Coordinates of C-alpha atoms in Angstrom, one line a residue:
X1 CA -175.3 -63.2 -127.8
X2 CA -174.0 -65.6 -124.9
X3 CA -173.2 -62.7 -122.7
X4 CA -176.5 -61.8 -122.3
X5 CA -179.8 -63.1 -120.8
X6 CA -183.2 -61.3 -120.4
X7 CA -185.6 -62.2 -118.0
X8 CA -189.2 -60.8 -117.7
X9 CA -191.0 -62.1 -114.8
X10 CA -194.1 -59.4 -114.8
X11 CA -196.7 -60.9 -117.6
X12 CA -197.2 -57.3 -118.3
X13 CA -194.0 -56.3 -120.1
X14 CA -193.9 -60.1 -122.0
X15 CA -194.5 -58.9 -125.2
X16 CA -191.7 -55.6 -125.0
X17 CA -188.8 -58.5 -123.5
X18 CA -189.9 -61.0 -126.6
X19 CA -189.1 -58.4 -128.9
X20 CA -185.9 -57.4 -127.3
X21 CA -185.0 -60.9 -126.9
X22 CA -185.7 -61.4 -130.8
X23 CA -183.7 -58.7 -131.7
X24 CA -180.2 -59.9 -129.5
X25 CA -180.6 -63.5 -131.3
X26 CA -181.4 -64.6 -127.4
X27 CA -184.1 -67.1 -125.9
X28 CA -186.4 -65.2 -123.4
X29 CA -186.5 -66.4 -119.8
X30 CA -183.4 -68.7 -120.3
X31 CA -180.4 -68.3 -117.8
X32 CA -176.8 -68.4 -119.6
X33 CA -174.1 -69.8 -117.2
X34 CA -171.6 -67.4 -118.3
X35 CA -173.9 -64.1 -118.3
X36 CA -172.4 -61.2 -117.8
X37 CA -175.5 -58.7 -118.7
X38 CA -179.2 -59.6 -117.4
X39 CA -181.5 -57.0 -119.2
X40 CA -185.1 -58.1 -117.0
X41 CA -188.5 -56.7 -116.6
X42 CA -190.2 -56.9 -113.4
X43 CA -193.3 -55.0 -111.4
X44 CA -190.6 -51.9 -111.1
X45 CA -190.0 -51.6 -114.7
X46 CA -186.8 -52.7 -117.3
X47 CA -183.3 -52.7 -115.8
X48 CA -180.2 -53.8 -116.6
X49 CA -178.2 -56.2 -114.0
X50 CA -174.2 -56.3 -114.5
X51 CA -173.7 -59.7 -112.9
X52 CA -170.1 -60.4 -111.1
X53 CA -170.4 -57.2 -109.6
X54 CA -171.5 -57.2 -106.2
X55 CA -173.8 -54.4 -104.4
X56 CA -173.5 -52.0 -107.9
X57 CA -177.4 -51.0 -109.1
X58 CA -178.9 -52.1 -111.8
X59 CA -179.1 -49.0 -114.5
X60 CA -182.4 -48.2 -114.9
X61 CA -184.0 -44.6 -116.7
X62 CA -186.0 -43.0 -113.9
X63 CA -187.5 -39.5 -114.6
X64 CA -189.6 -39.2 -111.8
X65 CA -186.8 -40.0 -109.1
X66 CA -183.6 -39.1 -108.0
X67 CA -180.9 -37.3 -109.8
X68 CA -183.4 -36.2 -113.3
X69 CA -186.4 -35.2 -110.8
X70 CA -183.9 -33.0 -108.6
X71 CA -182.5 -31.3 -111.8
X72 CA -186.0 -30.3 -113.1
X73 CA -186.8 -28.8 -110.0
X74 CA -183.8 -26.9 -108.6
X75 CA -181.4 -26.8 -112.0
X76 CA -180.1 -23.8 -113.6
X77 CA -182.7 -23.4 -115.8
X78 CA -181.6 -21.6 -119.0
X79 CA -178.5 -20.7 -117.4
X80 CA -177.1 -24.8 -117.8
X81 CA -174.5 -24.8 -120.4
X82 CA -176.2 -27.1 -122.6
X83 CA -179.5 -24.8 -122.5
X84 CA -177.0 -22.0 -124.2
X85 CA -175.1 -24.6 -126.7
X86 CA -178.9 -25.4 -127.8
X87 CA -179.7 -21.6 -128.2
X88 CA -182.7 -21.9 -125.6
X89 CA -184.1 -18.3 -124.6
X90 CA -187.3 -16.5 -123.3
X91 CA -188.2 -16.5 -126.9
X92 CA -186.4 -19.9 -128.5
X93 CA -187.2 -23.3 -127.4
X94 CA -185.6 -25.1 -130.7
X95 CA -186.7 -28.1 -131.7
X96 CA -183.9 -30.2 -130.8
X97 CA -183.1 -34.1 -132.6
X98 CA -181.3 -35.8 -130.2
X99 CA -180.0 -38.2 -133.0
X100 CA -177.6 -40.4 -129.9
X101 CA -180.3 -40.7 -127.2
X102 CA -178.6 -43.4 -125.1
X103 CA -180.7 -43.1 -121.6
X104 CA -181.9 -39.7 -122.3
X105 CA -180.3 -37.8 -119.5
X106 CA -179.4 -34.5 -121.6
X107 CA -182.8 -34.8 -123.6
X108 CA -185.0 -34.6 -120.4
X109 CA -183.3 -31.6 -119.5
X110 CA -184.1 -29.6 -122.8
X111 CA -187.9 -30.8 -122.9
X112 CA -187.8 -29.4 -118.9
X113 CA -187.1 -25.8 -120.6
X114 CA -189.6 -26.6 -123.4
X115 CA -188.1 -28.2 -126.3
X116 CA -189.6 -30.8 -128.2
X117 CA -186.7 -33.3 -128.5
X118 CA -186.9 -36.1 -131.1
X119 CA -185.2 -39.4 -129.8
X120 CA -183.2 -41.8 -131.9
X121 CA -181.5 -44.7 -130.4
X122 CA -180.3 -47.6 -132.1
X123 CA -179.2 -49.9 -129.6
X124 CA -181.8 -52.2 -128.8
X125 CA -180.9 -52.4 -125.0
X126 CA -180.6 -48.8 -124.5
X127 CA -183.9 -48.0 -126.4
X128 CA -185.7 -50.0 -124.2
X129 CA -184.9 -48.9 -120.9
X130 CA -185.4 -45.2 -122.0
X131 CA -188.9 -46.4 -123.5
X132 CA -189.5 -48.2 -119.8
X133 CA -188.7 -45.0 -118.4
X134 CA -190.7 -42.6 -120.6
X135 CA -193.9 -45.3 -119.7
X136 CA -193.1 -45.2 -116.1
X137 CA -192.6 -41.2 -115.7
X138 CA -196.1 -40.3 -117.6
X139 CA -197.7 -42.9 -115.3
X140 CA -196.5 -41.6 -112.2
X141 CA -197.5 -38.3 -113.4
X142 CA -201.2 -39.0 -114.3
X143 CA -201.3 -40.9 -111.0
X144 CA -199.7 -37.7 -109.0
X145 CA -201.5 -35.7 -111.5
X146 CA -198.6 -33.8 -112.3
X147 CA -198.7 -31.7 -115.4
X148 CA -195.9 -30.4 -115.6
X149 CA -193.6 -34.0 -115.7
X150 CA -196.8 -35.0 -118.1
X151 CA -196.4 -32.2 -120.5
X152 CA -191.7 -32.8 -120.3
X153 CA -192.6 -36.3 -121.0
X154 CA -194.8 -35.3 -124.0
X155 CA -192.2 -33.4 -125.5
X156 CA -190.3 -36.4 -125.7
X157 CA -190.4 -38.7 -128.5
X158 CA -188.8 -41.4 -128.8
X159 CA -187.8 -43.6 -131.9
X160 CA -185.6 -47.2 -132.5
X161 CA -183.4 -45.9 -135.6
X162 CA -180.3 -45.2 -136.7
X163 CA -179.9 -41.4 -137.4
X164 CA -177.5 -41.9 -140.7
X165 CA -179.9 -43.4 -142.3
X166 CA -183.1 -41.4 -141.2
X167 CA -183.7 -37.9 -143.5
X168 CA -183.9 -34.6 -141.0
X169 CA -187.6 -32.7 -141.4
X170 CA -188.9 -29.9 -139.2
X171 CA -185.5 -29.4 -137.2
X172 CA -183.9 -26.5 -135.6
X173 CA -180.8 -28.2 -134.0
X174 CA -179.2 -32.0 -134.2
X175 CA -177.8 -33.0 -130.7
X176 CA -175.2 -35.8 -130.5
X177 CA -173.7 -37.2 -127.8
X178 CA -171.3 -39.9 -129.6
X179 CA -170.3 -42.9 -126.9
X180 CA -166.8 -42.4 -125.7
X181 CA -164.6 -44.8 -124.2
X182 CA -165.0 -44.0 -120.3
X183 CA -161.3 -43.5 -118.8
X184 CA -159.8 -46.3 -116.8
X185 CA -159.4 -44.3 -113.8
X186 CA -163.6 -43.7 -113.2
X187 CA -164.5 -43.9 -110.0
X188 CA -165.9 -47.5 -108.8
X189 CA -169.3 -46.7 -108.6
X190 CA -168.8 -46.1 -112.1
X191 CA -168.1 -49.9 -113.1
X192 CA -171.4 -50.5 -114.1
X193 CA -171.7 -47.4 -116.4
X194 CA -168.4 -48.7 -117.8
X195 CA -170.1 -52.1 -118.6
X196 CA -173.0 -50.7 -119.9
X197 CA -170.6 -48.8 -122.2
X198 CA -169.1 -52.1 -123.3
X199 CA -172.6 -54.0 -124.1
X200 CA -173.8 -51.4 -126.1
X201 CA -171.4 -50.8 -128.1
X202 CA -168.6 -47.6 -128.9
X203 CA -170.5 -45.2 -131.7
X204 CA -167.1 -45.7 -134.4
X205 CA -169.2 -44.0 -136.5
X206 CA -169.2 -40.8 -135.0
X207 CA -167.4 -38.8 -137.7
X208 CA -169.7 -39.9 -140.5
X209 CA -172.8 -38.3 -138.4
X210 CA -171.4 -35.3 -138.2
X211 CA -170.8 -35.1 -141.6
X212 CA -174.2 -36.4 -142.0
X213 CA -175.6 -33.6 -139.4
X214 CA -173.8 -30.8 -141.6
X215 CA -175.4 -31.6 -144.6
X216 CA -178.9 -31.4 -143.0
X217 CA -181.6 -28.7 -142.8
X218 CA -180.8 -26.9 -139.5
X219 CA -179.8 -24.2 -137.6
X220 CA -177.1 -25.7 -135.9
X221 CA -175.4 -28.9 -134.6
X222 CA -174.4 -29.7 -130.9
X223 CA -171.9 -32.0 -130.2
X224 CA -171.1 -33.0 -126.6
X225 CA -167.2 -34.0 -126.3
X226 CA -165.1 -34.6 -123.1
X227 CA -162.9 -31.9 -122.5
X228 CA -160.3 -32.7 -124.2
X229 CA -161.1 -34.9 -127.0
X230 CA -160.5 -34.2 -130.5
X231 CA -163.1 -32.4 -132.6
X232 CA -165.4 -34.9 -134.5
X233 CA -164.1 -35.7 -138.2
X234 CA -161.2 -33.1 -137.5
X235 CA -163.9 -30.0 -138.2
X236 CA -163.9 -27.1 -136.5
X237 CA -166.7 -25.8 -134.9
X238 CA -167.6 -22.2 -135.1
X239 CA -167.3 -21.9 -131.2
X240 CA -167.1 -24.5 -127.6
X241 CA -168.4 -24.1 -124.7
X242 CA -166.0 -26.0 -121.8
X243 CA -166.7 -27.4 -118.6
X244 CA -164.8 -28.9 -116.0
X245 CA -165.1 -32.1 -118.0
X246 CA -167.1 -31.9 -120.9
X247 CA -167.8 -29.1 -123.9
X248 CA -170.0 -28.3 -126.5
X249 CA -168.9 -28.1 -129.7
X250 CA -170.9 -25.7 -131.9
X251 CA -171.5 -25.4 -135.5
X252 CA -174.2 -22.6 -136.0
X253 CA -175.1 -22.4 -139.7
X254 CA -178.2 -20.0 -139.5
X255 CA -179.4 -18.1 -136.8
X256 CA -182.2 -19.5 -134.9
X257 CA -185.7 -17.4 -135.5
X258 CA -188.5 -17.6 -132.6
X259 CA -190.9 -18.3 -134.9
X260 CA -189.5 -21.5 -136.3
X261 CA -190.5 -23.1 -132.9
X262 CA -193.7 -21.2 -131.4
X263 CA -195.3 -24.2 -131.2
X264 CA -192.9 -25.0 -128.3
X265 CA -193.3 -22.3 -125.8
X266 CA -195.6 -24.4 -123.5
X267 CA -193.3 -25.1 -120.4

């Protein structure tokens, strides 16, 4: 890929960046001339660089910090309208597959309320800056000793897969968050994001999860949309819920029991 260079310059992380490097057909530690994506690990962790692009941050996952840590602590608890398109109660904490992980935003916040969320991510890229920041969140909680981040981080696993080809076992709901094109008119701090969007890659094959999802074991599928997309593979769900510019489409195909997910109600 001659769009992309990765750099490691902590000895520590050499052996996560050769794999990565192996796996995007790229020569570790070599600069590109035309770069335009520098995935590097140094003392802080894995981030991406979009290069060109003057004072914009390098996207990193940080669970421990900023916007993810402020959530956990003052969010709306069950009352968020992903907790409800989940089916989270007093009683329910579902086990959750988030089968399009991407940075795992939307999965920290269901393992906050106490679900046990499978990851899947097949983009190399994105997989390892969510596995940087899973690594980086339970250190900073042993060395705070705080249990509670130690315990959200535990009920976070995370895989390199493609979902459509991996069967569904022990399940209560599939979560999917398909990439969407991000609209032209995004604010400029968003040009990064945008960037990021590009070098990973648009999920085309969307529909065919779904279809994939329906056919599974489960209690119900989740699918986060913008507001005003199209339903995934032109089905239905059996209800949305909207925000101001996202929704949850949701197709409940068995009502979700308590018991099925006991094992979860550690928060």
């Amino acid at each position: 890929m001659d769009t992309l260079e990765i750099i490691c310059s902590d000895d520590a992380y050499s052996t996560q960046a050769q794999k990565i490097a192996h796996k995007m057909g790229v020569h570790l530690n070599q600069k590109i001339a035309k770069s335009i994506y520098r995935l590097e690990w140094s003392h802080a962790g894995a981030h991406l660089q979009i290069l060109n692009q003057g004072n914009q941050k390098p996207i990193s996952v940080n669970f421990h910090t900023g916007s993810a840590d402020h959530r956990r602590k003052f969010g709306g608890g069950k009352g968020q309208m992903i907790a409800k398109a989940v089916g989270v109660s007093a009683h329910i904490k579902p086990r959750i597959l988030d089968a399009t992980a991407g940075l795992g935003g939307d999965a920290f916040v269901l393992a906050t309320l106490g679900c046990h969320i499978q990851l899947q991510e097949r983009s190399p890229i994105a997989h390892a800056l969510l596995a940087d920041g899973l690594v980086r969140a339970a250190q900073f909680a042993e060395r705070t000793q705080d249990n509670a981040l130690a315990n959200i981080i535990q009920r976070m696993q995370l895989s390199h897969a493609d979902s459509i080809e991996k069967p569904i076992e022990g399940i209560d709901v599939i979560y999917l968050d398909p990439m969407f094109p991000m609209r032209k008119k995004s604010a400029a701090v968003n040009k990064s994001m945008r960037a990021f969007h590009d070098l990973i890659g648009h999920d085309d094959d969307s529909d065919q999860l779904l279809t994939y999802a329906l056919n599974q074991d489960v209690c119900r599928i989740v699918v986060k949309r913008p507001r005003i997309a199209p339903h995934l593979a032109d089905k239905a769900p059996s209800y949305s819920l909207e925000g101001k510019s996202s929704r949850f489409d949701i197709y409940a195909l068995k009502k979700l029991q308590a018991a099925s997910s006991a094992h979860t109600q550690t928060t």
